[in-house]
Amino acid sequence: MEKNLGKIVGVNGNLLTIEFDKPVVQNEVAYAILDGFRLKSEVIRIRGNRAEAQVFENTRGLQIGGVVEFTGTLLSVELGPGLLTQVYDGLQNPLPQLAEKCGFFLQRGTYPRALDAEKKWDYTPVAEVGDTLKAADTVGTVPEGIFTHRIMVPFGLAGKLTVEEVVDAGSYTVDQIVAKLKDVSGNTVEVTMTQNWPVKIPIKAYDERLKTEEPLVTNVRIMDTFFPIARGGTYCIPGPFGAGKTVLQQITSRHADVDIVIIAACGERAGEVVETLREFPELRDPRTGRSLMERTLIICNTSSMPVAAREASVYTAVTIAEYYRQMGLDVLLLADSTSRWAQALRELSGRLEEIPGEEAFPAYLESVIASFYERGGVVRLNDGSTGSVTIGGTVSPAGGNFEEPVTQSTLKVVGAFEGLSRARSDARRYPAIDPLESWSKYPSVVGEEDLEVGRRMLRQGNEVGQMMKVVGEEGTSMDDFVVYLKSEYLDAVYLQQDAYHEVDGATSADRQQYVFGKITNILRTKMNFKEKAAARTFFQNLTQATKDWNRMVVNSDEYKQSVKQIKQMLVEVSVHE
Amino acid sequence: MNKVYHRIEKIAGNVITIKADLVKYGELAVVSSGFGTSLANVIRLEHDNVSLQVFTGSRGIATDAKVRFLGNPMQTAFSESLLGRIFNGIGIPRDKGPAIKDNMTDIGGPSVNPAKRIIPRNMVRTGIPMIDVFNTLVESQKLPIFSVAGEPYNELLARIALQAEVDVIILGGMGLKHDDYLYFRDTLEEYGALSRSVMFVHTAADPTVECLMVPDVCLAVAEKFALKNKRALVLLTDMTNFADAMKEIAITMEQIPSNRGYPGDLYSQLASRYEKAVDFDGNGSITILAVTTMPGDDVTHPVPDNTGYITEGQFYLRNARIEPFGSLSRLKQLVNGTTREDHRQIMNTMIQLYANYKETLEKQSMGFRMSDWDSKLLKYGGRFENELMDLSVNIPLEQALDLCWTILADCFEPAEAGLPTKLIDRFWPSKG
Ligand SMILES: Nc1ncnc2c1ncn2[C@@H]1O[C@H](COP(=O)(O)OP(=O)(O)OP(=O)(O)O)[C@@H](O)[C@H]1O
Ligand SMILES: [Mg+2]
């Protein structure tokens, strides 16, 4: 086929203006040719015989008159076995392979293939000759680590397809044909283990979308109990720099009760990805006993990597998440930070000289954010099983002020808001989720009645605390003072959690229910103290004992001992009416 | 081959536009006019219109000035002979030495592949207890010093540079006061460190565009040293001037500002510099310390704010001391587990007690009654500030840890400090 070529007539940062004569498709991929290298770009605006394309690389050295090759295909990812454990950049270039080729530095115009073409997979056919299939039905399976990876009828195919040929069970590469199908017009479709899918279009080859109602346990107490997230739901973590967004995402990526975790490191520090990269292979997944890396995939487009690819990276990540969802798996996508992606949109919008909205973000920011989070959800697949994509994104608001476009647009669409506060992180009260500002629309792992006791205590305690700043301890009544101490106690032993402690670092739903029950009992207990100093000492000791208890393995001897000890401590101060 | 162009179509701010063809994006050119010559680089191509930013500014440029394209982007020389030398922002000697043209390499090169990075693991000792004990600096870390004008941040930079165990010091001055420039030069000289230093200095009197080149030139040179197995320490002062220079160009180019006049890509621009900090596996490293002055002492100002989102912690310099609160080394836990067994615990305990001291101070100022415990805290806080926070204190980590124990023992009973019994048994100094 003859190539569709264009000519560069303008270069402004990473934005090219290209003159063309043959038809060009909006959002198609085009390559700018430079000294034999091909720089990948995406067409983003067409006017007359001019196309504007954002280049995913540094544009240094490009010239007027330079050649651009249009491909006719939209920006896509390759889907198939072997994605898990990989580390890709935002355009799905495998970074380890790139390193093998180019050494320490990234080299523009180098795009190794996303999947290994040599590797053989143990294929088991599922569909038989004569079967009638439709898009996303399973043709066969291969084991990918701990998962059964479904090889599916390409998602883009329409109508009914008849299976004409299948291969025997055996070992095949991703490019070998495993089945031939005939579509309604009689065309033959060859199925291999891979298919491409354009990243900006959601995969919709499923039966129906279901309601999100089941909690997704993260093992972080303040989240699961107070501000829960749900399987197939969405949530955001806004917070000023250093408040603990990334650490919270890292904890979640380890402990969340899902099958697969996709980490999209979007415009943040490379060093943070390296920690995951180097540590996960060594860490055991308590659910499977296998290395955590086996259920993890990293899309890594860190802050010094090309900005346009940063925008693509969240779409690459969510498309791969949807792909695994199609296999009946629960996938959690963690994006850090969505603000960097929004900033990439802003940079581009500025170059396109679009009319800016608030803080120069483009006017369509809100709808772009909304349609991204809409890709989360629980679905019933063709075979009746369910799969889900849960999306959690951090937000990095300028100046730590939540009244800014990205935070506000995100809050409108997500189901839970885990807002981090500077005051709490300064006080080293980790995780620094603000218990008074945050909210969630999803069901908690504990009962509503207990939850209300906890919430009320936090609110009242805060009020007393504020008042005490003015009138001092001397001017505060004993009853108020005890309310204050109780709220501080709840904060210290339940909201705060030592992320780096082996036991305290992850609290199961069962344990949360049990512990929270005990604690709300304490909060409900009417107590009597002679003086404030005695009350303070009592709560200091109780806090110490409860924190120790948090560090003990469930149902160990010392654990049971602790339960008794705490009960005993309480008896000594409670008032019986 | 290098055609010379004569017709300048437009002059605005530091940017000139000419008609020319076969020009490469990012390419460098020499602009000569009656008032002298200057380098310029291509920042926009539009048909045959080429926009260039002129390093020395557009003042004095005539419409018939000569523009000669060089065919390559901005480059810097690299060789051992850079050591001991002082240049301006674009690599022209400021001292009386000869120009250096060895191994010219492009500045602003590609970033390191994340898959090739390793987890940092070496502590950089500075002799400053507020750093070594409480906010340990780690090789390959990128860390800003947040402060307001008037604080001794340059003195602090110079001290760290002199005492840090590194092989090469690269100082980048941006909008530096001439006196400060001389201070750095003389101090490095006096302590015999000039011979392992390279300085690229843009002073407040120099053209703005040259300021923009300083971080890239410094980091390109640092990268070369690091790849020759050297531990390079890059000192940048002051990054707020760098950001302001970017703002100026952006406004000239009629870009839509995002926040207080700064361009929308401020974050990406700063990040692409700071992310050059790296520890090359089996090779050298780059550590970056950068002064960021906060206009109006406002940490939410776009420059410190964006910086905080990029760097691995920050030192707050206030009242000539590194503040215990707000200051943070995000990499400290990677190294302080193996320094001395009491390090982590002492670090936390001392800071918690200092926080209690601050609360007591507040109570005192409100006129509330002081308890016994409060008096102990007051004594403790005073000693902490004088003996540990004062920037003139200069002792190795181990001695600083010992001093912490001494202060604790002088102010408190062992049980009051809230330290694990195991450590108290080993380290608590016996009275008398
Ligand atoms: N749960 C936690 N437990 C203990 N320390 C924490 C916790 N969360 C955060 N920290 C401390 O705070 C530091 C900064 O946290 P983190 O990197 O997650 O911040 P962030 O909100 O992602 O900041 P940025 O926006 O700059 O990326 C960490 O290096 C760690 O020292
Ligand atoms: Mg972060």
PDB file of C-alpha atoms and ligand atoms in Angstrom, chain A residues 240-248 251 268-269 272 396 420 430-431 497 499-500, chain B residues 308-309 328 330 333, ligand 1:
ATOM      1  CA  PRO A 240      -0.683  18.963  49.198  1.00  0.00           C
ATOM      2  CA  PHE A 241       2.873  17.815  48.478  1.00  0.00           C
ATOM      3  CA  GLY A 242       4.304  15.439  51.008  1.00  0.00           C
ATOM      4  CA  ALA A 243       0.941  14.656  52.617  1.00  0.00           C
ATOM      5  CA  GLY A 244       1.153  10.969  51.766  1.00  0.00           C
ATOM      6  CA  LYS A 245      -0.710  10.395  48.495  1.00  0.00           C
ATOM      7  CA  THR A 246       1.937   8.170  46.986  1.00  0.00           C
ATOM      8  CA  VAL A 247       2.528   6.202  50.182  1.00  0.00           C
ATOM      9  CA  LEU A 248      -1.228   5.567  50.449  1.00  0.00           C
ATOM     10  CA  ILE A 251       0.021   0.584  50.596  1.00  0.00           C
ATOM     11  CA  GLU A 268       5.596  11.928  39.185  1.00  0.00           C
ATOM     12  CA  ARG A 269       9.071  10.961  40.468  1.00  0.00           C
ATOM     13  CA  GLU A 272       9.052   6.178  43.523  1.00  0.00           C
ATOM     14  CA  SER A 396      -2.022  17.379  43.398  1.00  0.00           C
ATOM     15  CA  LEU A 420      -5.332  14.496  52.813  1.00  0.00           C
ATOM     16  CA  TYR A 430      -0.712   8.942  58.990  1.00  0.00           C
ATOM     17  CA  PRO A 431      -2.514   8.144  56.780  1.00  0.00           C
ATOM     18  CA  GLN A 497      -2.075   3.177  61.186  1.00  0.00           C
ATOM     19  CA  ALA A 499       2.029   1.602  57.274  1.00  0.00           C
ATOM     20  CA  TYR A 500       5.402  -0.005  57.762  1.00  0.00           C
TER      21      TYR A 500
ATOM     22  CA  GLY B 308       7.752  20.600  46.569  1.00  0.00           C
ATOM     23  CA  TYR B 309       5.744  18.330  44.299  1.00  0.00           C
ATOM     24  CA  LEU B 328      11.806  16.611  55.396  1.00  0.00           C
ATOM     25  CA  ARG B 330      11.919  11.696  52.011  1.00  0.00           C
ATOM     26  CA  GLN B 333      14.655   6.029  55.850  1.00  0.00           C
TER      27      GLN B 333
HETATM   28  N1  LIG C   1       1.265   6.385  55.935  1.00  0.00           N
HETATM   29  C1  LIG C   1       2.483   6.916  56.193  1.00  0.00           C
HETATM   30  N2  LIG C   1       3.237   6.440  57.199  1.00  0.00           N
HETATM   31  C2  LIG C   1       4.447   6.955  57.464  1.00  0.00           C
HETATM   32  N3  LIG C   1       5.001   7.951  56.774  1.00  0.00           N
HETATM   33  C3  LIG C   1       4.308   8.485  55.770  1.00  0.00           C
HETATM   34  C4  LIG C   1       3.007   8.000  55.426  1.00  0.00           C
HETATM   35  N4  LIG C   1       2.553   8.724  54.385  1.00  0.00           N
HETATM   36  C5  LIG C   1       3.524   9.610  54.096  1.00  0.00           C
HETATM   37  N5  LIG C   1       4.580   9.485  54.917  1.00  0.00           N
HETATM   38  C6  LIG C   1       5.818  10.301  54.903  1.00  0.00           C
HETATM   39  O1  LIG C   1       5.591  11.440  54.100  1.00  0.00           O
HETATM   40  C7  LIG C   1       6.488  11.451  52.989  1.00  0.00           C
HETATM   41  C8  LIG C   1       5.783  11.955  51.758  1.00  0.00           C
HETATM   42  O2  LIG C   1       4.740  11.085  51.407  1.00  0.00           O
HETATM   43  P1  LIG C   1       4.289  10.903  49.881  1.00  0.00           P
HETATM   44  O3  LIG C   1       5.470  10.746  49.018  1.00  0.00           O
HETATM   45  O4  LIG C   1       3.263   9.830  49.834  1.00  0.00           O
HETATM   46  O5  LIG C   1       3.624  12.315  49.626  1.00  0.00           O
HETATM   47  P2  LIG C   1       2.762  12.794  48.379  1.00  0.00           P
HETATM   48  O6  LIG C   1       1.472  13.279  48.914  1.00  0.00           O
HETATM   49  O7  LIG C   1       2.714  11.736  47.354  1.00  0.00           O
HETATM   50  O8  LIG C   1       3.617  14.028  47.903  1.00  0.00           O
HETATM   51  P3  LIG C   1       3.826  14.571  46.404  1.00  0.00           P
HETATM   52  O9  LIG C   1       2.581  15.243  46.013  1.00  0.00           O
HETATM   53  O10 LIG C   1       4.960  15.536  46.546  1.00  0.00           O
HETATM   54  O11 LIG C   1       4.153  13.403  45.554  1.00  0.00           O
HETATM   55  C9  LIG C   1       6.981  10.028  52.862  1.00  0.00           C
HETATM   56  O12 LIG C   1       8.270   9.983  52.304  1.00  0.00           O
HETATM   57  C10 LIG C   1       6.976   9.557  54.302  1.00  0.00           C
HETATM   58  O13 LIG C   1       8.164   9.989  54.942  1.00  0.00           O
END
